[in-house]
PDB file of C-alpha atoms in Angstrom:
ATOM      1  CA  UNK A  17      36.546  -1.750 -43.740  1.00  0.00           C
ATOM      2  CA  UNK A  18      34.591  -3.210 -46.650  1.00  0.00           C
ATOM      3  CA  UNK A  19      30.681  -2.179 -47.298  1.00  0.00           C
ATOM      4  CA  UNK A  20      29.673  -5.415 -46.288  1.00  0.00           C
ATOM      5  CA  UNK A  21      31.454  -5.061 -42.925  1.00  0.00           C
ATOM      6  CA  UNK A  22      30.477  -1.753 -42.543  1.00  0.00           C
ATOM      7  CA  UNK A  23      26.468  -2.910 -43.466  1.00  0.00           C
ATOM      8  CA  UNK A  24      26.614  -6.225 -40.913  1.00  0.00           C
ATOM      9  CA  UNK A  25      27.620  -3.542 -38.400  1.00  0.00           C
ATOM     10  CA  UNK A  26      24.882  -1.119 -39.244  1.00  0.00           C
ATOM     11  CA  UNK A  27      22.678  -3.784 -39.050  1.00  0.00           C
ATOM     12  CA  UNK A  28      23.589  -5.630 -35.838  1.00  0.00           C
ATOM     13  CA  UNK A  29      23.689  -1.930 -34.234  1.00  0.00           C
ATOM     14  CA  UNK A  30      20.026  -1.675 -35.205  1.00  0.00           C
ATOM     15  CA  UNK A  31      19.205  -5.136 -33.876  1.00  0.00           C
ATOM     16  CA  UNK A  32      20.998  -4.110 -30.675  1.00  0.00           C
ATOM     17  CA  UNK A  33      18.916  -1.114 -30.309  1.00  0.00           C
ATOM     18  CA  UNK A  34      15.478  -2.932 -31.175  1.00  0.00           C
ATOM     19  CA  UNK A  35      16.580  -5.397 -28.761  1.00  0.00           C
ATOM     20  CA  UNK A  36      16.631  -2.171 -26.229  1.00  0.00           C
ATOM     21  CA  UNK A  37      13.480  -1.294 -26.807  1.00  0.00           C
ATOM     22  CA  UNK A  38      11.621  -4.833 -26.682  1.00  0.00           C
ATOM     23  CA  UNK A  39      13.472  -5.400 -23.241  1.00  0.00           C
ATOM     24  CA  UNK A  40      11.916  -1.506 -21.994  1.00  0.00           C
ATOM     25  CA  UNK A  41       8.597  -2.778 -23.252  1.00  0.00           C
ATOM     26  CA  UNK A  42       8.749  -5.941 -21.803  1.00  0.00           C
ATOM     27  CA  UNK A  43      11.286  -5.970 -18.983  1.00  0.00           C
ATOM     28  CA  UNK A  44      12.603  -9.446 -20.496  1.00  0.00           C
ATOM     29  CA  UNK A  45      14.066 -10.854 -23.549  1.00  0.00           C
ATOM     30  CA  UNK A  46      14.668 -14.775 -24.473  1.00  0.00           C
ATOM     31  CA  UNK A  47      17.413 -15.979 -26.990  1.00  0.00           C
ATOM     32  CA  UNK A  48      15.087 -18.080 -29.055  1.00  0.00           C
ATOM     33  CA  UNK A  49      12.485 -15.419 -29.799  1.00  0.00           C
ATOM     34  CA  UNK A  50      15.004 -12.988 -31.159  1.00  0.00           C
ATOM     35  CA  UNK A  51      16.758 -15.321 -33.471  1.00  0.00           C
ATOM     36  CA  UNK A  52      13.312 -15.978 -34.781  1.00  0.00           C
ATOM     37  CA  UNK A  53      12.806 -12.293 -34.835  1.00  0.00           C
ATOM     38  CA  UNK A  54      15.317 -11.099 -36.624  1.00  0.00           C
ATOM     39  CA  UNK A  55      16.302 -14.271 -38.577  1.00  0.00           C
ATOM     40  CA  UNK A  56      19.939 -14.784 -36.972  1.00  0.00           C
ATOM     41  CA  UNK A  57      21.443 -17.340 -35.131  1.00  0.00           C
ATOM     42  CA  UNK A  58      21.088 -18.026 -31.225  1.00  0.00           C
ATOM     43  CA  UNK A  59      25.077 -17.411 -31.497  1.00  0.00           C
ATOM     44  CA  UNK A  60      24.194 -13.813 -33.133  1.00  0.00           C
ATOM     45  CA  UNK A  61      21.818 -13.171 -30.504  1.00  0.00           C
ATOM     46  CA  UNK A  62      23.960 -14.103 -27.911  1.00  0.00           C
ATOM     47  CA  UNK A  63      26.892 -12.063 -28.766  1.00  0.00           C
ATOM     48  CA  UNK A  64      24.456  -8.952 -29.004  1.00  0.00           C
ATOM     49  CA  UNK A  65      23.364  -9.878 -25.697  1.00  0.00           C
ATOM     50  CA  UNK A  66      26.461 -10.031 -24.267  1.00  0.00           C
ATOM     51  CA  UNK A  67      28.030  -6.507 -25.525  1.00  0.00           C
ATOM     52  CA  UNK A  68      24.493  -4.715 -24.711  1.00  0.00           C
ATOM     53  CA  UNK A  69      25.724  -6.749 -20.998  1.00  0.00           C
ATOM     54  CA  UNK A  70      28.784  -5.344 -21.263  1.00  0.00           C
ATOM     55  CA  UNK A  71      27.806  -1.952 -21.916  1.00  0.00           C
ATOM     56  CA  UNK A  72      25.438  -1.748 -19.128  1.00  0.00           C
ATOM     57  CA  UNK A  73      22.000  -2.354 -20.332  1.00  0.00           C
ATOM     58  CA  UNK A  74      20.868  -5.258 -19.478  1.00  0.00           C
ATOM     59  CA  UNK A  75      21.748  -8.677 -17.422  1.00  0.00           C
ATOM     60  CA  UNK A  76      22.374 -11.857 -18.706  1.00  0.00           C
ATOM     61  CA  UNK A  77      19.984 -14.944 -17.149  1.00  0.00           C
ATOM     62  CA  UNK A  78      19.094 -18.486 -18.412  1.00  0.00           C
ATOM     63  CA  UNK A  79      17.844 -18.443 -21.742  1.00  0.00           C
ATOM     64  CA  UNK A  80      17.517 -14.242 -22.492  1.00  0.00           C
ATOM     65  CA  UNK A  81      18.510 -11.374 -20.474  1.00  0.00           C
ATOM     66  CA  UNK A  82      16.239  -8.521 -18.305  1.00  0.00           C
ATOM     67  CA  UNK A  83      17.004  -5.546 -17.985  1.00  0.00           C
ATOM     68  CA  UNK A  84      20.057  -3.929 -15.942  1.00  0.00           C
ATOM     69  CA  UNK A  85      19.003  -3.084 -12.366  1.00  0.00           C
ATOM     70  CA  UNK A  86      18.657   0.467 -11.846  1.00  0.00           C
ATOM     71  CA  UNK A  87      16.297   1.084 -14.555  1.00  0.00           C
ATOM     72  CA  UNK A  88      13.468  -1.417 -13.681  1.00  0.00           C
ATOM     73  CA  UNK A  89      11.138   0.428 -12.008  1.00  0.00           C
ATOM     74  CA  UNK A  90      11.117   3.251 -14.337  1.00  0.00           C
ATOM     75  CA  UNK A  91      10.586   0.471 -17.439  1.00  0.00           C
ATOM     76  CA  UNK A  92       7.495  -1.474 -15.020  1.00  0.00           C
ATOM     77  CA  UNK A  93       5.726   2.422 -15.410  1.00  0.00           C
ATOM     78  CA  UNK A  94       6.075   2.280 -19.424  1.00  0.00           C
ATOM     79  CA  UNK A  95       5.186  -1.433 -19.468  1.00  0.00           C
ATOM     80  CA  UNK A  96       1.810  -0.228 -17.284  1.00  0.00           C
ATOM     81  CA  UNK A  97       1.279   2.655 -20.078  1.00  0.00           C
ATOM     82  CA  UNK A  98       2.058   0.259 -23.319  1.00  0.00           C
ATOM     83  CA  UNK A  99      -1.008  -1.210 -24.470  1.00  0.00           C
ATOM     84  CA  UNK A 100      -3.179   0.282 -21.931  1.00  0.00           C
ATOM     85  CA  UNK A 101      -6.008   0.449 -23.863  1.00  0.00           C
ATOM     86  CA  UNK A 102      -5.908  -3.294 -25.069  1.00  0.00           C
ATOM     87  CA  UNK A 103      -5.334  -4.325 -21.199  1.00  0.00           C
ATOM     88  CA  UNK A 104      -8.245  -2.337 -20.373  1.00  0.00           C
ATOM     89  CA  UNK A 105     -10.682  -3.965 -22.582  1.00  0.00           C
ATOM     90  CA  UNK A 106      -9.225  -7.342 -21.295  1.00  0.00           C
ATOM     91  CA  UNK A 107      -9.757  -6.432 -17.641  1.00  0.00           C
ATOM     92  CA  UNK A 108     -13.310  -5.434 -18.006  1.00  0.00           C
ATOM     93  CA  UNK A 109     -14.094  -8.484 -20.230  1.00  0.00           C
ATOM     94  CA  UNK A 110     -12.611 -10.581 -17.525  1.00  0.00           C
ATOM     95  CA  UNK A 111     -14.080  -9.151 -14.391  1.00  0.00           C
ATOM     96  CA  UNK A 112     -17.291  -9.060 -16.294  1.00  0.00           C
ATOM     97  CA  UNK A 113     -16.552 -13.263 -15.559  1.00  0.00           C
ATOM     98  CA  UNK A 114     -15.856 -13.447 -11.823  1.00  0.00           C
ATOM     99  CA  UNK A 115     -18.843 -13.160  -9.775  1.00  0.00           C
ATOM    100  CA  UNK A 116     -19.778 -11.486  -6.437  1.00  0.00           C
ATOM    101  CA  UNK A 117     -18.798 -13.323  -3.296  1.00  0.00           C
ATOM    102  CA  UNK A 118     -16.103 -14.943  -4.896  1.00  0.00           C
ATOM    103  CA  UNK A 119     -12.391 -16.168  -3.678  1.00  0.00           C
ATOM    104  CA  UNK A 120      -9.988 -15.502  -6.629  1.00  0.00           C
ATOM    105  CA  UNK A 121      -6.408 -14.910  -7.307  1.00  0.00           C
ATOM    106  CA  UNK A 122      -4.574 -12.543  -9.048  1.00  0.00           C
ATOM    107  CA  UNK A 123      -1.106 -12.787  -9.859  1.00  0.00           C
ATOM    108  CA  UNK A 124       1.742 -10.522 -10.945  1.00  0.00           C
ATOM    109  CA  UNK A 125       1.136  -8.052 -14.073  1.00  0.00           C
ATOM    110  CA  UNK A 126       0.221  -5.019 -15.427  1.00  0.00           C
ATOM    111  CA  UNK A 127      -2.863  -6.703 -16.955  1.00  0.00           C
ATOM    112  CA  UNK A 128      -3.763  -8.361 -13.996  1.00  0.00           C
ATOM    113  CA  UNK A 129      -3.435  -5.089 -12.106  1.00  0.00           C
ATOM    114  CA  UNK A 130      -6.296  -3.381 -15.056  1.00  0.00           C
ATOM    115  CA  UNK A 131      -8.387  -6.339 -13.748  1.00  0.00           C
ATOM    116  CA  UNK A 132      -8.147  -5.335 -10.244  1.00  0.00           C
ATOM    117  CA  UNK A 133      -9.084  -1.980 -11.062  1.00  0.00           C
ATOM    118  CA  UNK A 134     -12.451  -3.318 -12.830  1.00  0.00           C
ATOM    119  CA  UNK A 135     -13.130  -5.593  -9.751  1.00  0.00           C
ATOM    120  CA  UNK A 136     -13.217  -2.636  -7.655  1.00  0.00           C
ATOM    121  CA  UNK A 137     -17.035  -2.351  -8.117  1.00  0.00           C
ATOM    122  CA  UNK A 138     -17.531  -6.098  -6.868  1.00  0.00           C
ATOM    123  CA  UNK A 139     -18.867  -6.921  -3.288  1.00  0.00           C
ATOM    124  CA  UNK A 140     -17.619  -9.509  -1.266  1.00  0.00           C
ATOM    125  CA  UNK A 141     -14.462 -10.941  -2.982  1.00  0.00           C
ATOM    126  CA  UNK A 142     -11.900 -12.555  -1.246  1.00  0.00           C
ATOM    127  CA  UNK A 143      -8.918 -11.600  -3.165  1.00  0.00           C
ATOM    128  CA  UNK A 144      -5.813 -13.084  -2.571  1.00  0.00           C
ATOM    129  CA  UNK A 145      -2.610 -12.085  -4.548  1.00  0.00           C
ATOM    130  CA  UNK A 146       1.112 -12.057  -4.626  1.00  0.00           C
ATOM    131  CA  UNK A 147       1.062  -8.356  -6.394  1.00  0.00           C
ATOM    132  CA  UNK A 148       1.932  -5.392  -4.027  1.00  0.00           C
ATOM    133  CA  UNK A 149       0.704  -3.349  -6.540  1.00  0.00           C
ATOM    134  CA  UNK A 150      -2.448  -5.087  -6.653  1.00  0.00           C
ATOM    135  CA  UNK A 151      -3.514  -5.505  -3.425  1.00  0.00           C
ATOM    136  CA  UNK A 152      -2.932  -1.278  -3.152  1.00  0.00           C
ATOM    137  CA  UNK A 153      -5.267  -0.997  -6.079  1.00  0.00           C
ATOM    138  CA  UNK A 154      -8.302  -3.345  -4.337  1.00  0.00           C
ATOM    139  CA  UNK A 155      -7.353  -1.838  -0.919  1.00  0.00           C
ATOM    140  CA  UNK A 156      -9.867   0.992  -2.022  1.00  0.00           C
ATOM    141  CA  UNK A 157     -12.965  -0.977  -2.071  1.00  0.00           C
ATOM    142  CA  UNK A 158     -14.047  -2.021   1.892  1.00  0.00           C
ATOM    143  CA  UNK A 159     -15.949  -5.173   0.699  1.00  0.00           C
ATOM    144  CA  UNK A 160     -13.514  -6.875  -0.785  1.00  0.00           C
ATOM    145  CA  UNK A 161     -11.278  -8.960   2.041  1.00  0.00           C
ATOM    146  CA  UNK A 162      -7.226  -8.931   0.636  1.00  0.00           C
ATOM    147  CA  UNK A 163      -4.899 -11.831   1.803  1.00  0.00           C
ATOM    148  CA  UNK A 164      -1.142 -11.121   0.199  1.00  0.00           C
ATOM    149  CA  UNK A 165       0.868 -14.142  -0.510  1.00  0.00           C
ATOM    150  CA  UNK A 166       3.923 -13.054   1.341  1.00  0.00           C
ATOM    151  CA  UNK A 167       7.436 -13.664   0.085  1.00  0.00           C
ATOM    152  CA  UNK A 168      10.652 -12.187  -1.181  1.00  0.00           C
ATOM    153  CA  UNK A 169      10.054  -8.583  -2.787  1.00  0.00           C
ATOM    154  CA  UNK A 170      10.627  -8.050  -6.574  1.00  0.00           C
ATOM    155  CA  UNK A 171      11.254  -4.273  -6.277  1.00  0.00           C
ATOM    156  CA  UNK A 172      10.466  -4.525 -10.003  1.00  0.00           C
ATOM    157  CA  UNK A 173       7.386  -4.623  -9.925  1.00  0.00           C
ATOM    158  CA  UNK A 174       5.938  -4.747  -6.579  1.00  0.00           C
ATOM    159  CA  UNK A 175       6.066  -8.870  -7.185  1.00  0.00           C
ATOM    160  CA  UNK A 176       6.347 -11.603  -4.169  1.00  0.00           C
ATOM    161  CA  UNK A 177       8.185 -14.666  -4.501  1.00  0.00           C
ATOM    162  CA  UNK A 178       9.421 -17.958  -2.953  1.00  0.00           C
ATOM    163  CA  UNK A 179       8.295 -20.359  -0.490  1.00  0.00           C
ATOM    164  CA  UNK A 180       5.981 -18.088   1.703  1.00  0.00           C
ATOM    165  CA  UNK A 181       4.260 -17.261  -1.437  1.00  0.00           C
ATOM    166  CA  UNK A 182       3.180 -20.728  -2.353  1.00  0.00           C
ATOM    167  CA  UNK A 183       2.753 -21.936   1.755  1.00  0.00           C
ATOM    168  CA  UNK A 184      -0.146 -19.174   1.458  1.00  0.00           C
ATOM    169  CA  UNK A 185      -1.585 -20.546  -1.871  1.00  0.00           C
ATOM    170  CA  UNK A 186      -1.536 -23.747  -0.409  1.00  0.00           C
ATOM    171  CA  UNK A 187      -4.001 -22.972   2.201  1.00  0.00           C
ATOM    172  CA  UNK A 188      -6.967 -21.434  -0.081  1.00  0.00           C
ATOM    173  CA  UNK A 189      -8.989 -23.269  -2.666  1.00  0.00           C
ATOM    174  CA  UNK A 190     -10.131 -20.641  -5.431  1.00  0.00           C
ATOM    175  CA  UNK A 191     -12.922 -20.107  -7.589  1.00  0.00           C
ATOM    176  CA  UNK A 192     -11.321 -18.023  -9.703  1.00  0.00           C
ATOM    177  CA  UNK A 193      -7.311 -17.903 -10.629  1.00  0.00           C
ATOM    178  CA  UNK A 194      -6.413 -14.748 -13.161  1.00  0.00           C
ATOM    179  CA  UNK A 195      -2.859 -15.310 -14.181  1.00  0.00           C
ATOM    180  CA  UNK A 196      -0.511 -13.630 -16.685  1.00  0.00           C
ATOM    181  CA  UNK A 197       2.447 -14.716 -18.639  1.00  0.00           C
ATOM    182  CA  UNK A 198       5.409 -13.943 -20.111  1.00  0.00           C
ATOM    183  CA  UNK A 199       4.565 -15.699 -23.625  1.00  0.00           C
ATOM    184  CA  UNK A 200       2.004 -18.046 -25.108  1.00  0.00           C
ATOM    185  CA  UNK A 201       4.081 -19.933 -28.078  1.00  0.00           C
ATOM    186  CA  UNK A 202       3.230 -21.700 -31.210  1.00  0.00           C
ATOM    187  CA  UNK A 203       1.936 -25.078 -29.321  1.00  0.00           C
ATOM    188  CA  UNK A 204      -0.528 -22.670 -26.776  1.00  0.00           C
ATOM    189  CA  UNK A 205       2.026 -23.277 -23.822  1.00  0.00           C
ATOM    190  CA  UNK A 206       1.991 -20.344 -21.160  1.00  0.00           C
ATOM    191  CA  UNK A 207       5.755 -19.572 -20.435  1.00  0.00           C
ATOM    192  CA  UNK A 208       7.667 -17.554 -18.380  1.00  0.00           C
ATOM    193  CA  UNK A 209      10.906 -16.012 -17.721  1.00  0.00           C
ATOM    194  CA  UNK A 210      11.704 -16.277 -13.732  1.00  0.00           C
ATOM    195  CA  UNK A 211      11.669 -19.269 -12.642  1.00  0.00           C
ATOM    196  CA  UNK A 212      10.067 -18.508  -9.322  1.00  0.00           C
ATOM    197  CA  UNK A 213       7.320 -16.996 -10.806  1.00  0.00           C
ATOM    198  CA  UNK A 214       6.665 -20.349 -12.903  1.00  0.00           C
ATOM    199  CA  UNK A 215       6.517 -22.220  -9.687  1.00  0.00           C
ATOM    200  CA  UNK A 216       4.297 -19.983  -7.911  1.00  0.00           C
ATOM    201  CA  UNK A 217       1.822 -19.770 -10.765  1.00  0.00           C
ATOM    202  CA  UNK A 218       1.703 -23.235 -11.233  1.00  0.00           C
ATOM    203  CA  UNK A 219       0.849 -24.052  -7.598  1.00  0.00           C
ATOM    204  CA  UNK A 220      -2.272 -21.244  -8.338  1.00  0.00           C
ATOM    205  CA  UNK A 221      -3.626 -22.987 -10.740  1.00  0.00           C
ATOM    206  CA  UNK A 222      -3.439 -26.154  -8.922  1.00  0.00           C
ATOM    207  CA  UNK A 223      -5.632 -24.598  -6.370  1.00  0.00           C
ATOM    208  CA  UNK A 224      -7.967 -22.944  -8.635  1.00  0.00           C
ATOM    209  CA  UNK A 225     -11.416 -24.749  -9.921  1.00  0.00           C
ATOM    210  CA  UNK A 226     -11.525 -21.752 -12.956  1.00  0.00           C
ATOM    211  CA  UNK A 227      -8.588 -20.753 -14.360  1.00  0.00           C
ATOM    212  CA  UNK A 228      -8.448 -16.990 -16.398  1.00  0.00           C
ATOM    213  CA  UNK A 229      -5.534 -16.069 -18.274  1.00  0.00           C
ATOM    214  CA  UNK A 230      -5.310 -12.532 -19.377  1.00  0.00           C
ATOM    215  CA  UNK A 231      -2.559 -11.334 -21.944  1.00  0.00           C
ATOM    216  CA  UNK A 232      -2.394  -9.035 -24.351  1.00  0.00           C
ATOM    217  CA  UNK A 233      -1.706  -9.727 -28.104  1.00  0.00           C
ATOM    218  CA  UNK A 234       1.847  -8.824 -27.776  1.00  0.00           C
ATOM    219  CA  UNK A 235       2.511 -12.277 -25.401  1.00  0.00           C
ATOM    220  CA  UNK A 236       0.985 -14.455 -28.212  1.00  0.00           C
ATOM    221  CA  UNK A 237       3.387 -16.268 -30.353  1.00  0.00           C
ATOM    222  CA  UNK A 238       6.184 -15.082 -28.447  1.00  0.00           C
ATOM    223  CA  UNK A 239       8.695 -17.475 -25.967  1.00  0.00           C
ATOM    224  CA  UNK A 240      10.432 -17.517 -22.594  1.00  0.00           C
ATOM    225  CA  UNK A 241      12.230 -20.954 -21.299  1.00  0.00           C
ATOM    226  CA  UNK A 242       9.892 -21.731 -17.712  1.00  0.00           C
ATOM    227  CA  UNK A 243       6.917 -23.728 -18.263  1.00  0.00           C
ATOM    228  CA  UNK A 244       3.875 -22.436 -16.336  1.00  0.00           C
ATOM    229  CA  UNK A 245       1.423 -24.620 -17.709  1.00  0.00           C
ATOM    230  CA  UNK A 246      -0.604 -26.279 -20.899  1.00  0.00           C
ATOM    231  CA  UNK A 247      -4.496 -25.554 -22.192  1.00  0.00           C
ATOM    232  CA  UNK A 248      -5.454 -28.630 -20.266  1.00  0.00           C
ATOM    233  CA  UNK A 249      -4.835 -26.319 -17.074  1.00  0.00           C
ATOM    234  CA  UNK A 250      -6.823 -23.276 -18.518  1.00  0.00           C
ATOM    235  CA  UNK A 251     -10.732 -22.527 -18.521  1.00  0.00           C
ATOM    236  CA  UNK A 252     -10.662 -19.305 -20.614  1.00  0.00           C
ATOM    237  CA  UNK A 253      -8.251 -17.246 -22.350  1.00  0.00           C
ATOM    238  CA  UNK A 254      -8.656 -13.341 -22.348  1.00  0.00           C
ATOM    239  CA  UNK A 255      -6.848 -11.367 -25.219  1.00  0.00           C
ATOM    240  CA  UNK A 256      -7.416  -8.326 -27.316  1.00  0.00           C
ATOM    241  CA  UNK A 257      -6.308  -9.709 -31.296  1.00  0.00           C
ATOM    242  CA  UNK A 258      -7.717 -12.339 -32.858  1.00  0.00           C
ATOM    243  CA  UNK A 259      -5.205 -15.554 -32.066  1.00  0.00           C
ATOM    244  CA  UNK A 260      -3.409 -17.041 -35.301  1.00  0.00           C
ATOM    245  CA  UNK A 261      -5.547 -19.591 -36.857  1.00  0.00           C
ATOM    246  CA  UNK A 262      -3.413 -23.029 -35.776  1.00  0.00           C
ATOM    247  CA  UNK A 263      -3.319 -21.107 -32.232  1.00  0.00           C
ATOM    248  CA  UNK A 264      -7.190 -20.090 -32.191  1.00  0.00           C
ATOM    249  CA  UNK A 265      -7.909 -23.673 -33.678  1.00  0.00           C
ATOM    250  CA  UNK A 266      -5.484 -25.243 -31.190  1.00  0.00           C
ATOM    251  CA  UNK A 267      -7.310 -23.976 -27.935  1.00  0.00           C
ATOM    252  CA  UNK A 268     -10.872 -23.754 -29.205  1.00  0.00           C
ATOM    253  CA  UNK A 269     -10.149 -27.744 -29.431  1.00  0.00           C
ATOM    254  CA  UNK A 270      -9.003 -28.251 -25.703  1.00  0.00           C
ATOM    255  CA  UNK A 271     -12.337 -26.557 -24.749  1.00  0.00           C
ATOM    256  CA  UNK A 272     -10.596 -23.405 -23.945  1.00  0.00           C
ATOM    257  CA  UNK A 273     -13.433 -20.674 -23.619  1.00  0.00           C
ATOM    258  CA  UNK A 274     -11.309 -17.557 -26.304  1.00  0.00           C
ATOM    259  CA  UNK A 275     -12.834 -13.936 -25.309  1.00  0.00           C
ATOM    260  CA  UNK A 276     -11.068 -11.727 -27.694  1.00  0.00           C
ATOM    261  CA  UNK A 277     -12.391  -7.959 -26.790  1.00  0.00           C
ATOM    262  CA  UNK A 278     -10.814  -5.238 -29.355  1.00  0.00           C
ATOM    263  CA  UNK A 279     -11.806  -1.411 -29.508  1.00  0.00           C
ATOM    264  CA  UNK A 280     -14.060  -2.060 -31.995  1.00  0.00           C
ATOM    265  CA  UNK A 281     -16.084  -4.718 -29.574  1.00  0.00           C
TER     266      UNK A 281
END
């Protein structure tokens, strides 16, 4: 084997790892992001993709891969723990928002779950969500009234999807949406992986007269192939980095209200 052989080996077996790690971090991986990433072709990505498939780690989908079932739930835990402290200041910047007496949604996440955790000193929400997980966490507080958007179970991540879960959207009207997302790209576009998900989120923000989306910096500038929505759909934008310039530029333009709440804030 010749060095060069033996270096594009060494190097793809590092990409393959990375790739690992980004899909333990973030449950989900898309083709195009990578190839930016790492400055390869889709084709390069693809063929990693498909021996990390091969060897067990992860699943193929449309557009990227997620990661092998078996090993979800334990990877949903580390997502909750990575960042935690960035999510945090997010959440309380957020509630800090959403009045008393309010009806709002919250959808799937591990930053939308920090935000139920700061609403839990609020008094007479009506919270309605599709997130097992987050209706547990506002179960502790008495005054707040907790509809769940029934629907097919994403043992994932405590998630519920399909038909139910938009026939119950359909009969609320909401102050208050909080939504996250997979990705926010280049053009300010919120995107997402499962497709299901993109439906259901777009149907909340349909009924929602405030929209809130809460990521965390490692979403910006990233991509995923579903759709959920575009800045004309958003009221405010919660992060936890300052956004690129063309990105902070972009939104501040469409009227997008940008509360960007760091440590040092």
């Amino acid at each position: 084997m010749t060095h060069a052989h033996t270096h594009d080996r060494m190097a793809g077996d590092a990409r393959k790892s990375t790739i690992v790690e980004i899909l333990r971090a973030d449950g989900r991986v898309s083709v195009d992001a990578l190839a930016r990433q790492f400055s390869v072709t889709v084709h390069t990505i693809r063929r990693d993709l498909t021996e990390l498939a091969d060897a067990g780690h992860l699943e193929r989908v449309h557009g990227g891969a997620i990661l092998a079932k078996g090993t979800t739930n334990i990877d949903y835990v580390q997502r909750q723990q990575l960042n935690a402290e960035g999510k945090q200041h997010i959440a309380k910047s957020c509630a800090q928002a959403i009045p008393n007496d309010a009806c709002v949604f919250i959808n799937i996440g591990t930053t939308t779950e920090a935000v139920a955790r700061e609403l839990l000193g609020h008094k007479g929400l009506i919270v309605v969500t599709n997130s097992l997980n987050t209706a547990n966490i506002l179960a502790a507080n008495p005054d707040i009234d907790i509809v769940v958007a029934g629907g097919s179970l994403r043992r994932a991540d405590g998630g519920l999807l399909g038909n139910l879960t938009t026939q119950v959207v359909d009969l609320f009207k909401f102050d208050y949406a909080v939504i996250s997302c997979a990705a926010v790209d280049a053009d300010g576009e919120l995107l997402d992986f499962d497709l299901q998900e993109v439906h259901a989120t777009r149907s909340i923000i349909n009924r929602a007269r405030s929209t809130f989306v809460v990521v965390d910096h490692s979403k910006i500038m990233r991509a995923a192939p579903g759709r959920v929505g575009t800045l004309h759909d958003i009221d405010a934008l919660f992060t936890d980095r300052a956004l690129p310039k063309d990105l902070h530029t972009r939104w501040a333009a469409m009227d997008v209200e940008l509360n960007i709440t760091t440590a040092e804030t």
